Each structure stands twice: as C-alpha cells, then as structure tokens.
Amino acid sequence: MGSESKNEGFIALDFARIEPAEEQIRRANEFFENLNKRRTVRDFIDEPIPFELIEKAILTAGTAPSGAHMQPWRFVVVRDPEIKAKIKEAAEKEEYESYHGRMPARWLRRLAPIGTDENKPFLTIAPYLIVVFRITSIEENGETEPTYYSQESVGIAVGILLAALHNMGLATLTHTPSPMKFLQEILERPRNEVPYVLIPVGYPAPDARVPDFKRKDIKEIMSVI
Ligand code: IYR
C-alpha cells in the first residue's frame, strides 16, 4: 500500500505484467505496424457497418484518462440521413467561406497537397458521423463548475477512438469544419457542450487515394537527454 490515505474508495490495481521482454517488444512492434497503417480517408462508400462496432469504439475512447476523472466528452452518433444532410449543408457553407477568404494564403498552400476544398460529400456518404463534444462545465448542487484539462482529455479520447476504429478495420476522417457552432445547434446540444471534431466512419471507396505523406522519423520526433 503506497499510502495510508489510499483505503476508502480505492481498489487493488489490476495490472498484468507482460513477460518475457521479447513478448513486450513483439507487441510493441505489432501495435506500431498496425497504427502506422492508419490514414485519414476522404472517400467513403455508403456500405453499412454494424452499430455494435461504433458503440465499442466509443466505449474504448471513454477509457481515456481525464482531468479529475470528469470524463468531459460526449460522442453524438449520427446515422439519420436527414441530419447528415443538414450537417453537410451547414459545413459546406462555412467551408466555402473558409476556402474563399477566411483562410490565409499560406494555410491554403499548406492544404494544397491534401486536395481538400469546400465540398464535403463524405458527410452524407459515410454510414456514421461521430461528432465529439467537449463538456466545458458541469452543474452540481446548483453551482457551475468547470471541467479541468478538458482540451487535453478530449484530445486523448479522440486519439484512442481513432485507434480503436482503425484496429476494427474501419476508416476515419478527422474533420474540423470551421467554425463548428452549427453542430451544437443541429444536434441540439446544451451550451456547455462545445463541438470538438467530427469523425465520418466507414469503409473507403475501392479507388480511394491518399496523399503520399511520409511520417517524421524517430530522430525528428524524439529527443533524449
Ligand atoms: N476545415 C477545412 C480545412 C482544413 C484544415 C486543415 I488544418 C486540414 O488538415 C484539412 C482541411 C476542411 O475540412 O476542408
């Protein structure tokens, strides 16, 4: 027991060591090889996917650590074609403004290799859209209290969500139409739930193409002192 204070409200940690070390390395390699195949996909087909997969991915995302364990996230799963169409219309309206004046030239140059524009057909084609909201505050005993480190917490949860969906053989797009306030309105979320990211999920089109991107190598992303 680490400290006398860890009695009430505590349970024994369930932690299984992986042995031998070679097995740790094997699993490390396997996980990397798997996640290194994840690509952001923009061309989906409308083939349905089992709802159970979406639910399990969200349950997995909900295992993320969060500030003061406040779990400041809500995942709104959109499958209704009419709502998807509303989201597409509103997103394309905002994106049109972004691509025609709101984004500075250097940003547009940065996006050119990705080939994006204001048209977002995937918003009605993908079988599910997962709209992630960040809960900024809670109400308790008639008082409003902020959530803590909600940006970090939701970011981590989204990372786990993307990994879980990839691991179950589904493609995702991390989409951030900007500004995203229309999502709060269309999806009728309260004011303390702020849109964070919109993730279309499904199978890629058979002819889907992705930019020929290279990932930074270890020397570029790791410093050891
Ligand atoms: N939100 C716009 C623009 C956009 C911005 C970034 I940063 C990207 O990595 C990709 C796109 C859009 O979705 O097209």
PDB file of C-alpha atoms and ligand atoms in Angstrom:
ATOM      1  CA  MET A   1       0.000   0.000   0.000  1.00  0.00           C
ATOM      2  CA  GLY A   2       1.529   3.262  -1.119  1.00  0.00           C
ATOM      3  CA  SER A   3      -0.090   5.452   1.500  1.00  0.00           C
ATOM      4  CA  GLU A   4      -2.485   5.128   4.424  1.00  0.00           C
ATOM      5  CA  SER A   5      -4.885   7.526   2.681  1.00  0.00           C
ATOM      6  CA  LYS A   6      -5.489   5.025  -0.133  1.00  0.00           C
ATOM      7  CA  ASN A   7      -8.018   2.908   1.698  1.00  0.00           C
ATOM      8  CA  GLU A   8     -11.506   4.277   1.431  1.00  0.00           C
ATOM      9  CA  GLY A   9     -12.600   4.460  -2.196  1.00  0.00           C
ATOM     10  CA  PHE A  10      -9.582   2.560  -3.530  1.00  0.00           C
ATOM     11  CA  ILE A  11      -9.236  -0.936  -5.001  1.00  0.00           C
ATOM     12  CA  ALA A  12      -6.229  -3.061  -5.885  1.00  0.00           C
ATOM     13  CA  LEU A  13      -4.694  -2.197  -9.267  1.00  0.00           C
ATOM     14  CA  ASP A  14      -5.405  -4.810 -11.919  1.00  0.00           C
ATOM     15  CA  PHE A  15      -2.104  -4.845 -13.822  1.00  0.00           C
ATOM     16  CA  ALA A  16      -0.735  -7.841 -15.693  1.00  0.00           C
ATOM     17  CA  ARG A  17       2.981  -7.663 -16.486  1.00  0.00           C
ATOM     18  CA  ILE A  18       3.846  -8.836 -19.967  1.00  0.00           C
ATOM     19  CA  GLU A  19       6.739 -11.274 -19.927  1.00  0.00           C
ATOM     20  CA  PRO A  20       9.255 -12.018 -21.190  1.00  0.00           C
ATOM     21  CA  ALA A  21      10.719  -8.759 -22.590  1.00  0.00           C
ATOM     22  CA  GLU A  22      10.666 -10.254 -26.108  1.00  0.00           C
ATOM     23  CA  GLU A  23       6.908 -10.516 -25.845  1.00  0.00           C
ATOM     24  CA  GLN A  24       6.729  -6.825 -24.921  1.00  0.00           C
ATOM     25  CA  ILE A  25       8.785  -5.982 -27.981  1.00  0.00           C
ATOM     26  CA  ARG A  26       6.673  -8.200 -30.200  1.00  0.00           C
ATOM     27  CA  ARG A  27       3.508  -6.498 -29.016  1.00  0.00           C
ATOM     28  CA  ALA A  28       5.096  -3.051 -29.342  1.00  0.00           C
ATOM     29  CA  ASN A  29       6.028  -3.805 -32.969  1.00  0.00           C
ATOM     30  CA  GLU A  30       2.637  -5.259 -33.772  1.00  0.00           C
ATOM     31  CA  PHE A  31       0.831  -2.209 -32.374  1.00  0.00           C
ATOM     32  CA  PHE A  32       3.098   0.201 -34.242  1.00  0.00           C
ATOM     33  CA  GLU A  33       2.766  -1.692 -37.554  1.00  0.00           C
ATOM     34  CA  ASN A  34      -0.996  -1.638 -37.159  1.00  0.00           C
ATOM     35  CA  LEU A  35      -1.317   2.066 -36.262  1.00  0.00           C
ATOM     36  CA  ASN A  36       1.269   3.056 -38.851  1.00  0.00           C
ATOM     37  CA  LYS A  37      -1.220   1.876 -41.486  1.00  0.00           C
ATOM     38  CA  ARG A  38      -3.881   4.336 -40.339  1.00  0.00           C
ATOM     39  CA  ARG A  39      -4.570   7.008 -42.921  1.00  0.00           C
ATOM     40  CA  THR A  40      -7.084   9.811 -42.954  1.00  0.00           C
ATOM     41  CA  VAL A  41      -9.652   8.837 -45.578  1.00  0.00           C
ATOM     42  CA  ARG A  42     -11.833  11.277 -47.523  1.00  0.00           C
ATOM     43  CA  ASP A  43     -13.557   8.913 -49.970  1.00  0.00           C
ATOM     44  CA  PHE A  44     -16.095   6.621 -48.353  1.00  0.00           C
ATOM     45  CA  ILE A  45     -18.731   4.209 -49.609  1.00  0.00           C
ATOM     46  CA  ASP A  46     -22.221   4.040 -48.134  1.00  0.00           C
ATOM     47  CA  GLU A  47     -21.880   0.381 -47.091  1.00  0.00           C
ATOM     48  CA  PRO A  48     -23.431  -0.026 -43.651  1.00  0.00           C
ATOM     49  CA  ILE A  49     -21.317  -1.037 -40.681  1.00  0.00           C
ATOM     50  CA  PRO A  50     -22.559  -2.755 -37.532  1.00  0.00           C
ATOM     51  CA  PHE A  51     -23.637  -0.239 -34.889  1.00  0.00           C
ATOM     52  CA  GLU A  52     -22.022  -2.511 -32.320  1.00  0.00           C
ATOM     53  CA  LEU A  53     -18.594  -1.512 -33.676  1.00  0.00           C
ATOM     54  CA  ILE A  54     -19.311   2.194 -33.247  1.00  0.00           C
ATOM     55  CA  GLU A  55     -20.563   1.596 -29.741  1.00  0.00           C
ATOM     56  CA  LYS A  56     -17.480  -0.418 -28.792  1.00  0.00           C
ATOM     57  CA  ALA A  57     -15.153   2.203 -30.248  1.00  0.00           C
ATOM     58  CA  ILE A  58     -16.856   4.900 -28.158  1.00  0.00           C
ATOM     59  CA  LEU A  59     -16.693   2.714 -25.064  1.00  0.00           C
ATOM     60  CA  THR A  60     -12.967   2.309 -25.774  1.00  0.00           C
ATOM     61  CA  ALA A  61     -12.500   6.070 -26.217  1.00  0.00           C
ATOM     62  CA  GLY A  62     -14.202   6.509 -22.851  1.00  0.00           C
ATOM     63  CA  THR A  63     -11.286   4.668 -21.185  1.00  0.00           C
ATOM     64  CA  ALA A  64      -9.123   7.781 -21.734  1.00  0.00           C
ATOM     65  CA  PRO A  65      -7.673   9.480 -18.687  1.00  0.00           C
ATOM     66  CA  SER A  66      -9.292  12.834 -17.921  1.00  0.00           C
ATOM     67  CA  GLY A  67      -8.715  15.792 -15.633  1.00  0.00           C
ATOM     68  CA  ALA A  68     -10.149  14.948 -12.174  1.00  0.00           C
ATOM     69  CA  HIS A  69     -11.816  11.963 -13.878  1.00  0.00           C
ATOM     70  CA  MET A  70     -14.599  14.251 -15.091  1.00  0.00           C
ATOM     71  CA  GLN A  71     -14.792  12.451 -18.454  1.00  0.00           C
ATOM     72  CA  PRO A  72     -15.660  15.696 -20.256  1.00  0.00           C
ATOM     73  CA  TRP A  73     -16.803  14.153 -23.520  1.00  0.00           C
ATOM     74  CA  ARG A  74     -19.977  13.330 -25.400  1.00  0.00           C
ATOM     75  CA  PHE A  75     -19.985  11.345 -28.625  1.00  0.00           C
ATOM     76  CA  VAL A  76     -23.032  12.015 -30.789  1.00  0.00           C
ATOM     77  CA  VAL A  77     -23.517   9.250 -33.357  1.00  0.00           C
ATOM     78  CA  VAL A  78     -25.323  10.497 -36.451  1.00  0.00           C
ATOM     79  CA  ARG A  79     -26.910   7.908 -38.733  1.00  0.00           C
ATOM     80  CA  ASP A  80     -30.123   9.749 -39.714  1.00  0.00           C
ATOM     81  CA  PRO A  81     -29.718  10.727 -43.397  1.00  0.00           C
ATOM     82  CA  GLU A  82     -31.686  13.950 -42.907  1.00  0.00           C
ATOM     83  CA  ILE A  83     -29.446  15.128 -40.077  1.00  0.00           C
ATOM     84  CA  LYS A  84     -26.379  14.170 -42.096  1.00  0.00           C
ATOM     85  CA  ALA A  85     -27.698  16.261 -44.984  1.00  0.00           C
ATOM     86  CA  LYS A  86     -28.251  19.239 -42.663  1.00  0.00           C
ATOM     87  CA  ILE A  87     -24.708  18.899 -41.339  1.00  0.00           C
ATOM     88  CA  LYS A  88     -23.313  18.695 -44.887  1.00  0.00           C
ATOM     89  CA  GLU A  89     -25.205  21.801 -45.971  1.00  0.00           C
ATOM     90  CA  ALA A  90     -24.072  23.829 -42.949  1.00  0.00           C
ATOM     91  CA  ALA A  91     -20.474  22.562 -43.089  1.00  0.00           C
ATOM     92  CA  GLU A  92     -20.124  23.322 -46.808  1.00  0.00           C
ATOM     93  CA  LYS A  93     -21.482  26.829 -46.256  1.00  0.00           C
ATOM     94  CA  GLU A  94     -18.845  27.546 -43.600  1.00  0.00           C
ATOM     95  CA  GLU A  95     -16.119  25.808 -45.587  1.00  0.00           C
ATOM     96  CA  TYR A  96     -16.942  27.848 -48.672  1.00  0.00           C
ATOM     97  CA  GLU A  97     -16.220  30.990 -46.665  1.00  0.00           C
ATOM     98  CA  SER A  98     -13.047  29.435 -45.271  1.00  0.00           C
ATOM     99  CA  TYR A  99     -11.678  28.475 -48.687  1.00  0.00           C
ATOM    100  CA  HIS A 100     -12.739  31.785 -50.248  1.00  0.00           C
ATOM    101  CA  GLY A 101     -11.197  34.338 -47.949  1.00  0.00           C
ATOM    102  CA  ARG A 102     -11.138  33.187 -44.328  1.00  0.00           C
ATOM    103  CA  MET A 103      -8.031  31.012 -44.606  1.00  0.00           C
ATOM    104  CA  PRO A 104      -4.838  32.942 -45.364  1.00  0.00           C
ATOM    105  CA  ALA A 105      -2.808  32.038 -48.473  1.00  0.00           C
ATOM    106  CA  ARG A 106      -0.095  30.237 -46.520  1.00  0.00           C
ATOM    107  CA  TRP A 107      -2.717  27.962 -44.937  1.00  0.00           C
ATOM    108  CA  LEU A 108      -4.283  27.194 -48.335  1.00  0.00           C
ATOM    109  CA  ARG A 109      -0.792  26.412 -49.692  1.00  0.00           C
ATOM    110  CA  ARG A 110      -0.302  24.007 -46.786  1.00  0.00           C
ATOM    111  CA  LEU A 111      -3.588  22.255 -47.675  1.00  0.00           C
ATOM    112  CA  ALA A 112      -2.943  22.051 -51.415  1.00  0.00           C
ATOM    113  CA  PRO A 113      -1.157  18.646 -51.246  1.00  0.00           C
ATOM    114  CA  ILE A 114      -4.176  17.205 -49.389  1.00  0.00           C
ATOM    115  CA  GLY A 115      -6.530  18.296 -52.156  1.00  0.00           C
ATOM    116  CA  THR A 116      -9.364  19.467 -49.924  1.00  0.00           C
ATOM    117  CA  ASP A 117     -11.974  22.042 -50.885  1.00  0.00           C
ATOM    118  CA  GLU A 118     -15.369  23.213 -49.648  1.00  0.00           C
ATOM    119  CA  ASN A 119     -17.192  20.133 -50.932  1.00  0.00           C
ATOM    120  CA  LYS A 120     -17.764  17.522 -48.243  1.00  0.00           C
ATOM    121  CA  PRO A 121     -19.614  14.580 -49.873  1.00  0.00           C
ATOM    122  CA  PHE A 122     -18.397  12.201 -47.170  1.00  0.00           C
ATOM    123  CA  LEU A 123     -20.768  13.872 -44.704  1.00  0.00           C
ATOM    124  CA  THR A 124     -23.739  12.109 -46.324  1.00  0.00           C
ATOM    125  CA  ILE A 125     -21.947   9.057 -47.771  1.00  0.00           C
ATOM    126  CA  ALA A 126     -20.229   7.672 -44.654  1.00  0.00           C
ATOM    127  CA  PRO A 127     -22.658   5.429 -42.738  1.00  0.00           C
ATOM    128  CA  TYR A 128     -21.897   7.132 -39.413  1.00  0.00           C
ATOM    129  CA  LEU A 129     -20.663  10.514 -38.292  1.00  0.00           C
ATOM    130  CA  ILE A 130     -19.315  10.654 -34.762  1.00  0.00           C
ATOM    131  CA  VAL A 131     -19.470  14.236 -33.525  1.00  0.00           C
ATOM    132  CA  VAL A 132     -17.317  14.677 -30.438  1.00  0.00           C
ATOM    133  CA  PHE A 133     -18.275  17.369 -27.951  1.00  0.00           C
ATOM    134  CA  ARG A 134     -16.125  18.751 -25.148  1.00  0.00           C
ATOM    135  CA  ILE A 135     -18.019  19.340 -21.910  1.00  0.00           C
ATOM    136  CA  THR A 136     -16.733  22.643 -20.547  1.00  0.00           C
ATOM    137  CA  SER A 137     -18.610  22.726 -17.230  1.00  0.00           C
ATOM    138  CA  ILE A 138     -20.992  20.745 -15.057  1.00  0.00           C
ATOM    139  CA  GLU A 139     -23.861  21.723 -12.756  1.00  0.00           C
ATOM    140  CA  GLU A 140     -23.698  20.380  -9.221  1.00  0.00           C
ATOM    141  CA  ASN A 141     -25.747  21.487  -6.192  1.00  0.00           C
ATOM    142  CA  GLY A 142     -26.976  24.448  -8.201  1.00  0.00           C
ATOM    143  CA  GLU A 143     -23.426  25.583  -8.938  1.00  0.00           C
ATOM    144  CA  THR A 144     -21.470  25.667 -12.173  1.00  0.00           C
ATOM    145  CA  GLU A 145     -18.004  24.137 -12.024  1.00  0.00           C
ATOM    146  CA  PRO A 146     -15.565  23.975 -14.928  1.00  0.00           C
ATOM    147  CA  THR A 147     -14.169  20.673 -16.092  1.00  0.00           C
ATOM    148  CA  TYR A 148     -10.391  20.529 -15.830  1.00  0.00           C
ATOM    149  CA  TYR A 149      -7.941  19.935 -18.679  1.00  0.00           C
ATOM    150  CA  SER A 150     -10.880  19.196 -20.956  1.00  0.00           C
ATOM    151  CA  GLN A 151      -8.935  20.033 -24.146  1.00  0.00           C
ATOM    152  CA  GLU A 152      -6.234  17.530 -23.268  1.00  0.00           C
ATOM    153  CA  SER A 153      -8.732  14.938 -22.027  1.00  0.00           C
ATOM    154  CA  VAL A 154     -10.909  15.026 -25.141  1.00  0.00           C
ATOM    155  CA  GLY A 155      -7.839  15.033 -27.395  1.00  0.00           C
ATOM    156  CA  ILE A 156      -6.601  11.845 -25.746  1.00  0.00           C
ATOM    157  CA  ALA A 157     -10.064  10.247 -26.000  1.00  0.00           C
ATOM    158  CA  VAL A 158     -10.256  11.081 -29.714  1.00  0.00           C
ATOM    159  CA  GLY A 159      -6.815   9.537 -30.237  1.00  0.00           C
ATOM    160  CA  ILE A 160      -7.999   6.335 -28.620  1.00  0.00           C
ATOM    161  CA  LEU A 161     -11.227   6.466 -30.656  1.00  0.00           C
ATOM    162  CA  LEU A 162      -9.310   6.735 -33.943  1.00  0.00           C
ATOM    163  CA  ALA A 163      -7.001   3.885 -32.918  1.00  0.00           C
ATOM    164  CA  ALA A 164      -9.940   1.686 -31.885  1.00  0.00           C
ATOM    165  CA  LEU A 165     -11.807   2.292 -35.159  1.00  0.00           C
ATOM    166  CA  HIS A 166      -8.675   1.624 -37.195  1.00  0.00           C
ATOM    167  CA  ASN A 167      -8.000  -1.543 -35.230  1.00  0.00           C
ATOM    168  CA  MET A 168     -11.500  -2.836 -36.101  1.00  0.00           C
ATOM    169  CA  GLY A 169     -10.857  -2.260 -39.785  1.00  0.00           C
ATOM    170  CA  LEU A 170     -12.791   0.966 -40.252  1.00  0.00           C
ATOM    171  CA  ALA A 171     -11.644   4.158 -41.931  1.00  0.00           C
ATOM    172  CA  THR A 172     -11.985   7.600 -40.367  1.00  0.00           C
ATOM    173  CA  LEU A 173     -11.603  11.251 -41.233  1.00  0.00           C
ATOM    174  CA  THR A 174     -10.664  13.775 -38.558  1.00  0.00           C
ATOM    175  CA  HIS A 175     -12.790  16.614 -39.873  1.00  0.00           C
ATOM    176  CA  THR A 176     -12.932  20.094 -38.353  1.00  0.00           C
ATOM    177  CA  PRO A 177     -15.355  22.279 -40.280  1.00  0.00           C
ATOM    178  CA  SER A 178     -14.787  25.774 -39.007  1.00  0.00           C
ATOM    179  CA  PRO A 179     -16.483  27.363 -37.197  1.00  0.00           C
ATOM    180  CA  MET A 180     -18.310  24.320 -35.783  1.00  0.00           C
ATOM    181  CA  LYS A 181     -21.032  26.028 -33.790  1.00  0.00           C
ATOM    182  CA  PHE A 182     -23.692  24.796 -36.239  1.00  0.00           C
ATOM    183  CA  LEU A 183     -23.162  21.285 -34.852  1.00  0.00           C
ATOM    184  CA  GLN A 184     -24.313  22.413 -31.420  1.00  0.00           C
ATOM    185  CA  GLU A 185     -27.482  23.770 -32.985  1.00  0.00           C
ATOM    186  CA  ILE A 186     -28.296  20.933 -35.407  1.00  0.00           C
ATOM    187  CA  LEU A 187     -27.583  18.268 -32.793  1.00  0.00           C
ATOM    188  CA  GLU A 188     -29.356  20.273 -30.063  1.00  0.00           C
ATOM    189  CA  ARG A 189     -26.548  20.071 -27.520  1.00  0.00           C
ATOM    190  CA  PRO A 190     -26.541  22.328 -24.453  1.00  0.00           C
ATOM    191  CA  ARG A 191     -24.240  25.353 -24.220  1.00  0.00           C
ATOM    192  CA  ASN A 192     -21.697  23.581 -22.031  1.00  0.00           C
ATOM    193  CA  GLU A 193     -21.037  21.059 -24.825  1.00  0.00           C
ATOM    194  CA  VAL A 194     -18.713  22.518 -27.421  1.00  0.00           C
ATOM    195  CA  PRO A 195     -18.057  20.756 -30.750  1.00  0.00           C
ATOM    196  CA  TYR A 196     -14.520  19.365 -30.848  1.00  0.00           C
ATOM    197  CA  VAL A 197     -14.217  17.281 -34.011  1.00  0.00           C
ATOM    198  CA  LEU A 198     -16.455  15.470 -36.499  1.00  0.00           C
ATOM    199  CA  ILE A 199     -15.422  11.959 -37.499  1.00  0.00           C
ATOM    200  CA  PRO A 200     -17.016  10.225 -40.504  1.00  0.00           C
ATOM    201  CA  VAL A 201     -16.609   6.449 -40.145  1.00  0.00           C
ATOM    202  CA  GLY A 202     -16.998   3.726 -42.732  1.00  0.00           C
ATOM    203  CA  TYR A 203     -15.260   1.791 -45.466  1.00  0.00           C
ATOM    204  CA  PRO A 204     -13.064   3.560 -48.002  1.00  0.00           C
ATOM    205  CA  ALA A 205     -14.118   3.723 -51.643  1.00  0.00           C
ATOM    206  CA  PRO A 206     -12.298   0.979 -53.599  1.00  0.00           C
ATOM    207  CA  ASP A 207     -10.484   3.660 -55.592  1.00  0.00           C
ATOM    208  CA  ALA A 208      -9.698   5.884 -52.595  1.00  0.00           C
ATOM    209  CA  ARG A 209      -6.380   7.688 -52.875  1.00  0.00           C
ATOM    210  CA  VAL A 210      -4.430   9.436 -50.128  1.00  0.00           C
ATOM    211  CA  PRO A 211      -1.557  11.928 -50.223  1.00  0.00           C
ATOM    212  CA  ASP A 212       1.907  10.416 -50.466  1.00  0.00           C
ATOM    213  CA  PHE A 213       2.867  11.576 -46.988  1.00  0.00           C
ATOM    214  CA  LYS A 214       5.917  10.421 -45.065  1.00  0.00           C
ATOM    215  CA  ARG A 215       5.933  10.384 -41.305  1.00  0.00           C
ATOM    216  CA  LYS A 216       8.735  12.047 -39.393  1.00  0.00           C
ATOM    217  CA  ASP A 217      11.321   9.520 -38.331  1.00  0.00           C
ATOM    218  CA  ILE A 218      12.302   8.868 -34.751  1.00  0.00           C
ATOM    219  CA  LYS A 219      15.229  11.312 -34.824  1.00  0.00           C
ATOM    220  CA  GLU A 220      12.872  14.105 -35.788  1.00  0.00           C
ATOM    221  CA  ILE A 221      10.272  13.453 -33.146  1.00  0.00           C
ATOM    222  CA  MET A 222      12.285  12.224 -30.149  1.00  0.00           C
ATOM    223  CA  SER A 223      14.912  13.988 -28.068  1.00  0.00           C
ATOM    224  CA  VAL A 224      16.700  12.063 -25.335  1.00  0.00           C
ATOM    225  CA  ILE A 225      18.872  13.754 -22.763  1.00  0.00           C
TER     226      ILE A 225
HETATM  227  N1  IYR B   1     -11.541  22.601 -42.270  1.00  0.00           N
HETATM  228  C1  IYR B   1     -11.207  22.633 -43.667  1.00  0.00           C
HETATM  229  C2  IYR B   1      -9.763  22.949 -43.933  1.00  0.00           C
HETATM  230  C3  IYR B   1      -8.751  22.006 -43.442  1.00  0.00           C
HETATM  231  C4  IYR B   1      -7.860  22.397 -42.448  1.00  0.00           C
HETATM  232  C5  IYR B   1      -6.871  21.589 -42.057  1.00  0.00           C
HETATM  233  I1  IYR B   1      -5.565  22.227 -40.666  1.00  0.00           I
HETATM  234  C6  IYR B   1      -6.731  20.299 -42.620  1.00  0.00           C
HETATM  235  O1  IYR B   1      -5.716  19.475 -42.188  1.00  0.00           O
HETATM  236  C7  IYR B   1      -7.585  19.905 -43.613  1.00  0.00           C
HETATM  237  C8  IYR B   1      -8.620  20.773 -44.010  1.00  0.00           C
HETATM  238  C9  IYR B   1     -11.627  21.326 -44.362  1.00  0.00           C
HETATM  239  O2  IYR B   1     -12.055  20.412 -43.678  1.00  0.00           O
HETATM  240  O3  IYR B   1     -11.562  21.251 -45.575  1.00  0.00           O
END
